[in-house]
Short mmCIF file of C-alpha atoms in Angstrom, two decimals:
data_model
loop_
_atom_site.label_atom_id
_atom_site.label_comp_id
_atom_site.label_asym_id
_atom_site.label_seq_id
_atom_site.Cartn_x
_atom_site.Cartn_y
_atom_site.Cartn_z
CA UNK A 1 40.72 72.09 9.37
CA UNK A 2 40.55 68.84 11.28
CA UNK A 3 37.36 69.71 13.14
CA UNK A 4 34.17 71.76 12.92
CA UNK A 5 31.86 73.19 15.45
CA UNK A 6 28.34 71.75 15.54
CA UNK A 7 25.21 72.86 17.35
CA UNK A 8 24.41 70.51 20.16
CA UNK A 9 20.62 70.18 20.63
CA UNK A 10 20.83 67.61 23.44
CA UNK A 11 21.14 70.21 26.19
CA UNK A 12 19.97 73.62 27.35
CA UNK A 13 21.07 76.03 30.04
CA UNK A 14 19.47 78.36 32.54
CA UNK A 15 20.66 81.53 34.23
CA UNK A 16 19.07 81.73 37.68
CA UNK A 17 19.16 84.63 40.15
CA UNK A 18 18.28 85.03 43.80
CA UNK A 19 18.59 87.68 46.50
CA UNK A 20 20.48 85.21 48.69
CA UNK A 21 21.64 81.58 48.56
CA UNK A 22 18.28 80.24 49.79
CA UNK A 23 16.31 82.00 47.08
CA UNK A 24 18.85 80.97 44.43
CA UNK A 25 18.43 77.27 45.25
CA UNK A 26 14.62 77.61 45.40
CA UNK A 27 14.56 79.51 42.08
CA UNK A 28 16.79 76.90 40.42
CA UNK A 29 14.40 74.13 41.48
CA UNK A 30 11.40 76.05 40.15
CA UNK A 31 13.20 76.90 36.90
CA UNK A 32 14.07 73.25 36.28
CA UNK A 33 10.54 71.98 36.94
CA UNK A 34 9.03 74.80 34.91
CA UNK A 35 10.95 73.33 31.96
CA UNK A 36 9.53 69.88 32.67
CA UNK A 37 5.84 70.76 33.09
CA UNK A 38 3.34 73.55 33.62
CA UNK A 39 3.89 74.05 37.35
CA UNK A 40 0.81 76.29 37.60
CA UNK A 41 -1.47 73.23 37.41
CA UNK A 42 0.34 71.46 40.25
CA UNK A 43 -1.21 71.50 43.73
CA UNK A 44 1.64 70.27 45.97
CA UNK A 45 -0.38 67.50 47.60
CA UNK A 46 2.41 65.29 48.98
CA UNK A 47 5.49 66.22 51.05
CA UNK A 48 9.03 64.99 50.43
CA UNK A 49 12.23 65.86 52.26
CA UNK A 50 15.33 66.38 50.13
CA UNK A 51 18.92 66.58 51.31
CA UNK A 52 21.96 67.46 49.24
CA UNK A 53 25.67 67.94 49.93
CA UNK A 54 28.51 69.22 47.79
CA UNK A 55 32.21 69.99 47.83
CA UNK A 56 31.53 73.65 46.93
CA UNK A 57 28.56 75.81 45.86
CA UNK A 58 28.48 74.59 42.24
CA UNK A 59 28.70 70.95 43.35
CA UNK A 60 25.90 71.53 45.85
CA UNK A 61 23.72 73.07 43.10
CA UNK A 62 24.31 70.11 40.79
CA UNK A 63 23.61 67.56 43.55
CA UNK A 64 20.53 69.49 44.71
CA UNK A 65 19.01 69.56 41.22
CA UNK A 66 19.92 65.90 40.67
CA UNK A 67 18.09 64.93 43.86
CA UNK A 68 15.04 66.89 42.73
CA UNK A 69 15.24 65.44 39.22
CA UNK A 70 15.23 61.97 40.81
CA UNK A 71 11.82 62.78 42.32
CA UNK A 72 10.59 63.03 38.72
CA UNK A 73 12.62 60.34 36.96
CA UNK A 74 12.65 57.82 39.80
CA UNK A 75 9.37 58.45 41.62
CA UNK A 76 7.15 60.20 39.02
CA UNK A 77 6.70 63.22 41.28
CA UNK A 78 6.46 66.79 39.99
CA UNK A 79 7.69 69.62 42.27
CA UNK A 80 5.34 72.50 43.06
CA UNK A 81 6.78 74.18 46.19
CA UNK A 82 10.30 74.18 47.64
CA UNK A 83 11.18 75.40 51.14
CA UNK A 84 14.81 75.46 52.25
CA UNK A 85 14.80 74.29 55.87
CA UNK A 86 18.54 74.60 56.34
CA UNK A 87 21.38 75.83 54.14
CA UNK A 88 24.91 75.85 55.44
CA UNK A 89 28.20 75.78 53.63
CA UNK A 90 27.70 73.14 50.94
CA UNK A 91 24.77 71.33 52.61
CA UNK A 92 21.04 71.77 52.13
CA UNK A 93 17.91 70.33 53.73
CA UNK A 94 14.49 71.06 52.24
CA UNK A 95 10.80 70.30 52.32
CA UNK A 96 9.26 69.86 48.88
CA UNK A 97 5.57 69.76 47.96
CA UNK A 98 4.90 67.49 44.98
CA UNK A 99 2.14 65.91 42.90
CA UNK A 100 2.15 62.38 41.58
CA UNK A 101 2.34 62.45 37.79
CA UNK A 102 -1.04 61.91 36.12
CA UNK A 103 -0.76 61.60 32.32
CA UNK A 104 -4.41 62.68 32.02
CA UNK A 105 -3.71 65.91 33.89
CA UNK A 106 -0.03 66.81 33.45
CA UNK A 107 1.69 67.67 30.21
CA UNK A 108 5.43 67.04 30.02
CA UNK A 109 7.10 69.84 28.04
CA UNK A 110 10.72 68.66 28.10
CA UNK A 111 12.23 65.44 29.40
CA UNK A 112 15.42 66.28 31.30
CA UNK A 113 17.87 63.38 31.44
CA UNK A 114 20.44 64.95 33.74
CA UNK A 115 22.08 67.96 35.32
CA UNK A 116 25.60 68.54 34.07
CA UNK A 117 28.78 70.14 35.35
CA UNK A 118 29.27 71.80 31.96
CA UNK A 119 30.05 75.49 32.64
CA UNK A 120 28.29 75.36 35.99
CA UNK A 121 28.46 78.60 37.95
CA UNK A 122 27.22 79.57 41.41
CA UNK A 123 28.31 82.95 42.74
CA UNK A 124 27.13 85.21 45.55
CA UNK A 125 27.85 88.78 46.43
CA UNK A 126 26.41 92.14 47.45
CA UNK A 127 24.18 92.24 44.38
CA UNK A 128 22.65 88.82 45.09
CA UNK A 129 23.37 85.27 43.94
CA UNK A 130 23.44 83.88 40.43
CA UNK A 131 23.91 80.52 38.79
CA UNK A 132 24.32 79.01 35.35
CA UNK A 133 23.26 75.38 34.91
CA UNK A 134 23.12 73.08 31.88
CA UNK A 135 20.86 70.06 31.47
CA UNK A 136 20.95 67.01 29.19
CA UNK A 137 17.65 66.54 27.38
#
């Protein structure tokens, strides 16, 4: 054989569910930040507004999570609460409650480098919405 399969430990994936599109996008945000830190110790002291657009539902999910990840990687903010203010076809506006990272108070569980398009899935139907998302770590 000219190749072999190897385990790739530089990423992980999440399956996320929601009753509707709003709850799916909220749950995806919480799932991502729950991988980064213990969100139970966060208080949600500061407010940020986050906007994302996409070409389709999967692209919107990726862009949404990338915007939220930037709060952490670019501004050292950890997300506690997410409220979707507006969600239309492939565009999202939200209000996010965050805490400033304090190394004496917050423990970082996993450092996420990026949100990937690898096998991304966002699908809605009568039984609710679901998504599959992979992250580079």
